PDB file of C-alpha atoms in Angstrom:
ATOM      1  CA  UNK A  17      12.366  -6.562   1.227  1.00 39.00           C
ATOM      2  CA  UNK A  18      15.413  -4.377   2.389  1.00 40.00           C
ATOM      3  CA  UNK A  19      18.093  -1.779   1.354  1.00 39.00           C
ATOM      4  CA  UNK A  20      21.105  -2.292  -0.918  1.00 37.00           C
ATOM      5  CA  UNK A  21      24.017  -0.092   0.027  1.00 35.00           C
ATOM      6  CA  UNK A  22      26.500   0.619  -2.755  1.00 37.00           C
ATOM      7  CA  UNK A  23      29.860   1.842  -1.475  1.00 40.00           C
ATOM      8  CA  UNK A  24      31.483   3.943  -4.072  1.00 38.00           C
ATOM      9  CA  UNK A  25      34.674   4.269  -2.317  1.00 41.00           C
ATOM     10  CA  UNK A  26      35.927   7.211  -4.019  1.00 43.00           C
ATOM     11  CA  UNK A  27      37.869   9.856  -2.312  1.00 41.00           C
ATOM     12  CA  UNK A  28      37.257  13.476  -2.728  1.00 44.00           C
ATOM     13  CA  UNK A  29      40.522  14.783  -4.028  1.00 42.00           C
ATOM     14  CA  UNK A  30      39.791  18.311  -2.105  1.00 39.00           C
ATOM     15  CA  UNK A  31      38.803  17.078   1.245  1.00 45.00           C
ATOM     16  CA  UNK A  32      39.544  13.636   1.341  1.00 44.00           C
ATOM     17  CA  UNK A  33      35.777  12.406   2.483  1.00 43.00           C
ATOM     18  CA  UNK A  34      34.611   9.024   1.428  1.00 44.00           C
ATOM     19  CA  UNK A  35      31.426   9.242  -0.661  1.00 40.00           C
ATOM     20  CA  UNK A  36      28.457   6.934  -0.282  1.00 41.00           C
ATOM     21  CA  UNK A  37      25.552   5.860  -2.508  1.00 42.00           C
ATOM     22  CA  UNK A  38      22.561   4.567  -1.200  1.00 43.00           C
ATOM     23  CA  UNK A  39      20.182   2.867  -3.241  1.00 46.00           C
ATOM     24  CA  UNK A  40      16.813   1.940  -1.821  1.00 50.00           C
ATOM     25  CA  UNK A  41      15.301  -1.076  -3.731  1.00 53.00           C
ATOM     26  CA  UNK A  42      12.266  -2.990  -2.414  1.00 57.00           C
ATOM     27  CA  UNK A  43      10.898  -5.967  -4.498  1.00 65.00           C
ATOM     28  CA  UNK A  44       8.728  -8.816  -4.273  1.00 72.00           C
ATOM     29  CA  UNK A  45       6.665  -8.027  -1.147  1.00 78.00           C
ATOM     30  CA  UNK A  46       3.878 -10.129  -0.288  1.00 81.00           C
ATOM     31  CA  UNK A  47       1.064  -9.418   2.082  1.00 81.00           C
ATOM     32  CA  UNK A  48      -1.606 -11.836   2.999  1.00 80.00           C
ATOM     33  CA  UNK A  49      -4.347 -12.250   5.647  1.00 81.00           C
ATOM     34  CA  UNK A  50      -6.856 -14.916   6.547  1.00 81.00           C
ATOM     35  CA  UNK A  51     -10.771 -14.260   7.645  1.00 81.00           C
ATOM     36  CA  UNK A  52     -14.029 -15.354   6.956  1.00 81.00           C
ATOM     37  CA  UNK A  53     -15.485 -12.687   5.474  1.00 81.00           C
ATOM     38  CA  UNK A  54     -14.536  -9.917   3.036  1.00 81.00           C
ATOM     39  CA  UNK A  55     -15.190  -6.899   5.016  1.00 83.00           C
ATOM     40  CA  UNK A  56     -12.489  -8.321   7.675  1.00 85.00           C
ATOM     41  CA  UNK A  57      -9.893  -9.028   5.000  1.00 83.00           C
ATOM     42  CA  UNK A  58     -10.311  -5.453   3.794  1.00 82.00           C
ATOM     43  CA  UNK A  59      -9.823  -4.220   7.105  1.00 84.00           C
ATOM     44  CA  UNK A  60      -6.508  -6.280   7.552  1.00 84.00           C
ATOM     45  CA  UNK A  61      -4.916  -5.394   4.292  1.00 82.00           C
ATOM     46  CA  UNK A  62      -5.734  -1.902   4.382  1.00 81.00           C
ATOM     47  CA  UNK A  63      -3.957  -1.654   7.850  1.00 83.00           C
ATOM     48  CA  UNK A  64      -1.109  -3.458   6.375  1.00 82.00           C
ATOM     49  CA  UNK A  65      -1.072  -1.231   3.413  1.00 79.00           C
ATOM     50  CA  UNK A  66      -1.024   2.167   5.449  1.00 81.00           C
ATOM     51  CA  UNK A  67       1.685   0.671   7.664  1.00 83.00           C
ATOM     52  CA  UNK A  68       3.545  -0.388   4.514  1.00 80.00           C
ATOM     53  CA  UNK A  69       3.176   3.346   2.983  1.00 79.00           C
ATOM     54  CA  UNK A  70       4.176   5.032   6.216  1.00 84.00           C
ATOM     55  CA  UNK A  71       7.630   2.599   5.866  1.00 82.00           C
ATOM     56  CA  UNK A  72       8.130   3.400   2.147  1.00 79.00           C
ATOM     57  CA  UNK A  73       7.614   7.264   2.968  1.00 81.00           C
ATOM     58  CA  UNK A  74      10.140   7.144   5.752  1.00 83.00           C
ATOM     59  CA  UNK A  75      12.660   5.126   3.356  1.00 79.00           C
ATOM     60  CA  UNK A  76      12.139   7.681   0.234  1.00 78.00           C
ATOM     61  CA  UNK A  77       9.950   4.850  -1.776  1.00 78.00           C
ATOM     62  CA  UNK A  78       7.265   4.806  -3.996  1.00 76.00           C
ATOM     63  CA  UNK A  79       4.580   2.288  -3.903  1.00 73.00           C
ATOM     64  CA  UNK A  80       4.062   1.338  -8.064  1.00 73.00           C
ATOM     65  CA  UNK A  81       0.633   0.754  -8.337  1.00 72.00           C
ATOM     66  CA  UNK A  82       0.602  -0.224 -12.098  1.00 74.00           C
ATOM     67  CA  UNK A  83      -0.990  -3.562 -13.474  1.00 73.00           C
ATOM     68  CA  UNK A  84       1.414  -6.242 -12.914  1.00 71.00           C
ATOM     69  CA  UNK A  85       3.202  -4.391  -9.939  1.00 76.00           C
ATOM     70  CA  UNK A  86       0.639  -4.169  -7.234  1.00 79.00           C
ATOM     71  CA  UNK A  87      -2.198  -6.776  -7.572  1.00 80.00           C
ATOM     72  CA  UNK A  88      -4.311  -8.713  -4.935  1.00 82.00           C
ATOM     73  CA  UNK A  89      -5.700 -12.139  -5.492  1.00 82.00           C
ATOM     74  CA  UNK A  90      -8.497 -13.568  -3.160  1.00 81.00           C
ATOM     75  CA  UNK A  91      -8.877 -17.286  -2.201  1.00 80.00           C
ATOM     76  CA  UNK A  92     -11.998 -19.133  -1.834  1.00 75.00           C
ATOM     77  CA  UNK A  93     -14.801 -16.560  -3.113  1.00 72.00           C
ATOM     78  CA  UNK A  94     -15.551 -14.891  -6.515  1.00 71.00           C
ATOM     79  CA  UNK A  95     -16.085 -11.397  -4.565  1.00 72.00           C
ATOM     80  CA  UNK A  96     -13.396  -8.810  -5.054  1.00 73.00           C
ATOM     81  CA  UNK A  97     -12.063  -5.687  -3.108  1.00 70.00           C
ATOM     82  CA  UNK A  98     -13.317  -2.419  -3.870  1.00 64.00           C
ATOM     83  CA  UNK A  99     -10.659  -0.620  -2.844  1.00 67.00           C
ATOM     84  CA  UNK A 100      -7.710  -0.462  -0.154  1.00 66.00           C
ATOM     85  CA  UNK A 101      -7.105   2.836   1.665  1.00 63.00           C
ATOM     86  CA  UNK A 102      -9.324   4.451  -0.955  1.00 69.00           C
ATOM     87  CA  UNK A 103      -6.816   3.270  -3.868  1.00 71.00           C
ATOM     88  CA  UNK A 104      -8.374   0.691  -6.551  1.00 75.00           C
ATOM     89  CA  UNK A 105      -5.989  -2.394  -6.759  1.00 76.00           C
ATOM     90  CA  UNK A 106      -5.751  -4.678  -9.651  1.00 78.00           C
ATOM     91  CA  UNK A 107      -7.040  -8.074  -9.328  1.00 80.00           C
ATOM     92  CA  UNK A 108      -5.212 -10.930 -10.727  1.00 80.00           C
ATOM     93  CA  UNK A 109      -6.357 -14.579 -11.538  1.00 82.00           C
ATOM     94  CA  UNK A 110      -2.901 -16.220 -11.047  1.00 84.00           C
ATOM     95  CA  UNK A 111       0.376 -15.331  -9.180  1.00 84.00           C
ATOM     96  CA  UNK A 112       3.474 -16.850  -9.076  1.00 86.00           C
ATOM     97  CA  UNK A 113       5.077 -17.059  -5.479  1.00 84.00           C
ATOM     98  CA  UNK A 114       8.327 -18.655  -4.828  1.00 84.00           C
ATOM     99  CA  UNK A 115       8.280 -20.520  -8.028  1.00 86.00           C
ATOM    100  CA  UNK A 116       4.733 -21.875  -7.505  1.00 88.00           C
ATOM    101  CA  UNK A 117       1.843 -20.580  -9.787  1.00 87.00           C
ATOM    102  CA  UNK A 118      -1.122 -19.928  -7.874  1.00 86.00           C
ATOM    103  CA  UNK A 119      -4.878 -19.290  -9.024  1.00 84.00           C
ATOM    104  CA  UNK A 120      -7.748 -18.525  -6.610  1.00 81.00           C
ATOM    105  CA  UNK A 121      -9.304 -22.151  -6.708  1.00 82.00           C
ATOM    106  CA  UNK A 122      -5.775 -23.563  -5.220  1.00 83.00           C
ATOM    107  CA  UNK A 123      -6.179 -26.590  -7.446  1.00 85.00           C
ATOM    108  CA  UNK A 124      -2.738 -26.034  -8.876  1.00 87.00           C
ATOM    109  CA  UNK A 125      -3.795 -26.970 -12.157  1.00 90.00           C
ATOM    110  CA  UNK A 126      -1.937 -23.957 -13.932  1.00 91.00           C
ATOM    111  CA  UNK A 127       0.820 -24.634 -11.874  1.00 92.00           C
ATOM    112  CA  UNK A 128       1.131 -28.262 -13.058  1.00 93.00           C
ATOM    113  CA  UNK A 129       0.355 -27.448 -16.991  1.00 94.00           C
ATOM    114  CA  UNK A 130       3.381 -24.732 -16.902  1.00 93.00           C
ATOM    115  CA  UNK A 131       5.846 -27.370 -14.751  1.00 93.00           C
ATOM    116  CA  UNK A 132       4.822 -30.096 -17.288  1.00 95.00           C
ATOM    117  CA  UNK A 133       5.314 -28.107 -20.500  1.00 95.00           C
ATOM    118  CA  UNK A 134       8.539 -26.788 -19.193  1.00 95.00           C
ATOM    119  CA  UNK A 135       9.366 -30.625 -18.364  1.00 95.00           C
ATOM    120  CA  UNK A 136       8.635 -31.641 -21.675  1.00 95.00           C
ATOM    121  CA  UNK A 137      10.627 -29.172 -23.875  1.00 95.00           C
ATOM    122  CA  UNK A 138      13.609 -30.006 -21.940  1.00 95.00           C
ATOM    123  CA  UNK A 139      13.115 -33.544 -22.472  1.00 95.00           C
ATOM    124  CA  UNK A 140      12.658 -33.134 -26.119  1.00 96.00           C
ATOM    125  CA  UNK A 141      15.930 -31.117 -25.982  1.00 96.00           C
ATOM    126  CA  UNK A 142      17.780 -34.271 -24.656  1.00 95.00           C
ATOM    127  CA  UNK A 143      16.184 -36.573 -26.809  1.00 95.00           C
ATOM    128  CA  UNK A 144      17.642 -34.428 -29.795  1.00 96.00           C
ATOM    129  CA  UNK A 145      21.209 -34.215 -28.600  1.00 95.00           C
ATOM    130  CA  UNK A 146      21.421 -37.600 -26.869  1.00 94.00           C
ATOM    131  CA  UNK A 147      23.035 -39.257 -29.983  1.00 94.00           C
ATOM    132  CA  UNK A 148      25.633 -36.702 -29.475  1.00 95.00           C
ATOM    133  CA  UNK A 149      26.447 -37.420 -25.878  1.00 94.00           C
ATOM    134  CA  UNK A 150      27.462 -40.393 -23.579  1.00 93.00           C
ATOM    135  CA  UNK A 151      24.896 -42.200 -21.332  1.00 92.00           C
ATOM    136  CA  UNK A 152      26.687 -40.378 -17.848  1.00 92.00           C
ATOM    137  CA  UNK A 153      25.829 -36.854 -19.472  1.00 94.00           C
ATOM    138  CA  UNK A 154      22.638 -37.776 -20.613  1.00 93.00           C
ATOM    139  CA  UNK A 155      22.227 -39.156 -16.885  1.00 93.00           C
ATOM    140  CA  UNK A 156      23.450 -35.480 -15.408  1.00 94.00           C
ATOM    141  CA  UNK A 157      21.307 -33.751 -17.831  1.00 94.00           C
ATOM    142  CA  UNK A 158      18.058 -35.611 -16.895  1.00 94.00           C
ATOM    143  CA  UNK A 159      18.959 -35.207 -13.021  1.00 93.00           C
ATOM    144  CA  UNK A 160      19.879 -31.571 -13.176  1.00 93.00           C
ATOM    145  CA  UNK A 161      17.167 -30.336 -15.509  1.00 93.00           C
ATOM    146  CA  UNK A 162      14.268 -32.214 -16.023  1.00 93.00           C
ATOM    147  CA  UNK A 163      13.587 -33.963 -12.691  1.00 92.00           C
ATOM    148  CA  UNK A 164      14.299 -31.007 -10.512  1.00 93.00           C
ATOM    149  CA  UNK A 165      11.467 -29.654 -12.120  1.00 92.00           C
ATOM    150  CA  UNK A 166       8.816 -32.103 -10.887  1.00 90.00           C
ATOM    151  CA  UNK A 167      10.410 -32.144  -7.522  1.00 90.00           C
ATOM    152  CA  UNK A 168      10.920 -28.435  -6.989  1.00 89.00           C
ATOM    153  CA  UNK A 169       8.200 -27.885  -3.575  1.00 82.00           C
ATOM    154  CA  UNK A 170       7.937 -31.837  -3.648  1.00 77.00           C
ATOM    155  CA  UNK A 171       5.214 -31.651  -0.979  1.00 81.00           C
ATOM    156  CA  UNK A 172       2.682 -30.355  -3.422  1.00 82.00           C
ATOM    157  CA  UNK A 173       2.915 -33.154  -5.884  1.00 83.00           C
ATOM    158  CA  UNK A 174       1.541 -35.565  -3.238  1.00 82.00           C
ATOM    159  CA  UNK A 175      -1.748 -34.511  -3.956  1.00 82.00           C
ATOM    160  CA  UNK A 176      -1.451 -34.825  -7.414  1.00 87.00           C
ATOM    161  CA  UNK A 177      -4.481 -36.746  -9.232  1.00 89.00           C
ATOM    162  CA  UNK A 178      -3.823 -40.028 -10.999  1.00 92.00           C
ATOM    163  CA  UNK A 179      -3.986 -38.563 -14.543  1.00 93.00           C
ATOM    164  CA  UNK A 180      -1.223 -35.968 -13.662  1.00 92.00           C
ATOM    165  CA  UNK A 181       0.759 -38.453 -12.112  1.00 92.00           C
ATOM    166  CA  UNK A 182       0.256 -40.735 -15.029  1.00 94.00           C
ATOM    167  CA  UNK A 183       1.944 -37.818 -17.284  1.00 94.00           C
ATOM    168  CA  UNK A 184       4.933 -37.602 -14.990  1.00 93.00           C
ATOM    169  CA  UNK A 185       5.054 -41.307 -15.320  1.00 93.00           C
ATOM    170  CA  UNK A 186       4.929 -40.957 -19.104  1.00 94.00           C
ATOM    171  CA  UNK A 187       8.048 -38.221 -19.191  1.00 94.00           C
ATOM    172  CA  UNK A 188      10.254 -40.924 -16.639  1.00 93.00           C
ATOM    173  CA  UNK A 189       9.467 -43.828 -18.950  1.00 93.00           C
ATOM    174  CA  UNK A 190      10.548 -41.661 -22.214  1.00 93.00           C
ATOM    175  CA  UNK A 191      13.579 -40.175 -20.514  1.00 93.00           C
ATOM    176  CA  UNK A 192      14.785 -43.973 -19.423  1.00 92.00           C
ATOM    177  CA  UNK A 193      14.520 -45.283 -23.066  1.00 93.00           C
ATOM    178  CA  UNK A 194      16.108 -42.324 -24.377  1.00 93.00           C
ATOM    179  CA  UNK A 195      19.200 -42.580 -21.713  1.00 92.00           C
ATOM    180  CA  UNK A 196      19.267 -46.211 -22.418  1.00 89.00           C
ATOM    181  CA  UNK A 197      21.791 -48.925 -21.055  1.00 79.00           C
ATOM    182  CA  UNK A 198      19.369 -50.230 -18.634  1.00 83.00           C
ATOM    183  CA  UNK A 199      19.450 -46.919 -16.624  1.00 84.00           C
ATOM    184  CA  UNK A 200      16.657 -46.909 -13.921  1.00 86.00           C
ATOM    185  CA  UNK A 201      14.887 -43.619 -13.377  1.00 85.00           C
ATOM    186  CA  UNK A 202      14.353 -42.756  -9.654  1.00 87.00           C
ATOM    187  CA  UNK A 203      10.821 -42.179  -9.538  1.00 89.00           C
ATOM    188  CA  UNK A 204       9.444 -38.753  -8.853  1.00 89.00           C
ATOM    189  CA  UNK A 205       7.110 -39.852  -6.602  1.00 90.00           C
ATOM    190  CA  UNK A 206       9.842 -41.548  -4.399  1.00 89.00           C
ATOM    191  CA  UNK A 207      11.648 -38.450  -4.461  1.00 89.00           C
ATOM    192  CA  UNK A 208       8.464 -36.233  -3.264  1.00 89.00           C
ATOM    193  CA  UNK A 209       7.886 -38.922  -0.487  1.00 88.00           C
ATOM    194  CA  UNK A 210      11.509 -38.718   0.400  1.00 88.00           C
ATOM    195  CA  UNK A 211      11.371 -34.723   0.599  1.00 87.00           C
ATOM    196  CA  UNK A 212       7.853 -34.914   3.072  1.00 86.00           C
ATOM    197  CA  UNK A 213       9.653 -37.356   5.328  1.00 86.00           C
ATOM    198  CA  UNK A 214      12.661 -34.839   5.554  1.00 88.00           C
ATOM    199  CA  UNK A 215      10.065 -32.130   6.100  1.00 86.00           C
ATOM    200  CA  UNK A 216       8.594 -34.056   8.875  1.00 85.00           C
ATOM    201  CA  UNK A 217      11.619 -34.726  10.858  1.00 86.00           C
ATOM    202  CA  UNK A 218      12.667 -31.239  10.543  1.00 87.00           C
ATOM    203  CA  UNK A 219       9.728 -29.909  11.979  1.00 85.00           C
ATOM    204  CA  UNK A 220      10.012 -32.799  14.794  1.00 83.00           C
ATOM    205  CA  UNK A 221      13.685 -31.264  15.454  1.00 84.00           C
ATOM    206  CA  UNK A 222      12.438 -27.731  15.015  1.00 84.00           C
ATOM    207  CA  UNK A 223      15.062 -27.605  12.268  1.00 87.00           C
ATOM    208  CA  UNK A 224      12.137 -25.138  10.232  1.00 84.00           C
ATOM    209  CA  UNK A 225      11.171 -21.473  10.327  1.00 84.00           C
ATOM    210  CA  UNK A 226       9.005 -20.650  12.959  1.00 83.00           C
ATOM    211  CA  UNK A 227       5.418 -21.195  11.130  1.00 78.00           C
ATOM    212  CA  UNK A 228       6.567 -25.061  10.924  1.00 80.00           C
ATOM    213  CA  UNK A 229       7.467 -25.304  14.438  1.00 81.00           C
ATOM    214  CA  UNK A 230       5.151 -27.748  16.133  1.00 79.00           C
ATOM    215  CA  UNK A 231       3.490 -28.253  13.147  1.00 81.00           C
ATOM    216  CA  UNK A 232       3.606 -32.314  13.963  1.00 80.00           C
ATOM    217  CA  UNK A 233       3.088 -33.606  17.411  1.00 78.00           C
ATOM    218  CA  UNK A 234       3.713 -37.126  18.529  1.00 76.00           C
ATOM    219  CA  UNK A 235       0.911 -39.298  19.973  1.00 71.00           C
ATOM    220  CA  UNK A 236       2.248 -40.086  23.451  1.00 70.00           C
ATOM    221  CA  UNK A 237       0.413 -41.543  26.341  1.00 66.00           C
ATOM    222  CA  UNK A 238       1.187 -43.594  29.566  1.00 69.00           C
ATOM    223  CA  UNK A 239       0.338 -47.139  28.324  1.00 67.00           C
ATOM    224  CA  UNK A 240       3.386 -48.961  27.210  1.00 67.00           C
ATOM    225  CA  UNK A 241       1.976 -49.885  23.742  1.00 65.00           C
ATOM    226  CA  UNK A 242       4.324 -50.666  20.471  1.00 66.00           C
ATOM    227  CA  UNK A 243       3.088 -47.455  18.711  1.00 65.00           C
ATOM    228  CA  UNK A 244       3.677 -45.167  21.665  1.00 66.00           C
ATOM    229  CA  UNK A 245       5.525 -41.963  20.711  1.00 62.00           C
ATOM    230  CA  UNK A 246       6.031 -43.571  17.175  1.00 66.00           C
ATOM    231  CA  UNK A 247       2.457 -42.168  15.588  1.00 69.00           C
ATOM    232  CA  UNK A 248       1.803 -38.360  14.811  1.00 69.00           C
ATOM    233  CA  UNK A 249      -0.946 -36.504  15.239  1.00 68.00           C
ATOM    234  CA  UNK A 250      -1.529 -34.516  11.937  1.00 66.00           C
ATOM    235  CA  UNK A 251      -2.493 -30.845  11.785  1.00 66.00           C
ATOM    236  CA  UNK A 252      -5.845 -30.009  10.396  1.00 64.00           C
ATOM    237  CA  UNK A 253      -6.653 -27.923   7.414  1.00 56.00           C
ATOM    238  CA  UNK A 254      -8.516 -24.533   8.296  1.00 54.00           C
TER     239      UNK A 254
END
């Protein structure tokens, strides 16, 4: 969310004035809130939308309420919002946020199916062109176009069910066979675990954005034991 300022940089031949063209552009604004009842959610969102509308007005912008442009999704209940500030808001069953496909159940089924379909398509392309390229090129294509699809937002993958993990492993085995030459695929699960460990380390070192600071804390006490200061207190799901 912000402004894009374009400097035209053209001098007026008559008065030598610099002309500026101000382009106001706002895209992909996400407002979220959490509460135990729908009335509180509606109240919080209405207040946020009111503030946002005032900001839009001050910056000569208009909120696009067309379907697909302004939508809402509620997690944990089948109930729907009636209106926000008297305006009906379209309800959606899924939303793609930062590359992750979310649905109201938050079971990530939609995200996994889309991810798997994309990866399977790229694997088929690799299989078709493999006779035309060498082993090194095939490895690079796998690491650049197939593996990153599974490891994007890798911490999500730690909760995949056994059946989902087996489907990922199937792609890995087939890729290893297609690449050939005793190539050993680094498993997606090992990469996701590595990403998770790095996230925990960054949280402990405060090398993360504000919401994740203090997310993990060390368990420390006055007794001199082997595990003192080595174990972590995990955050509880709310």
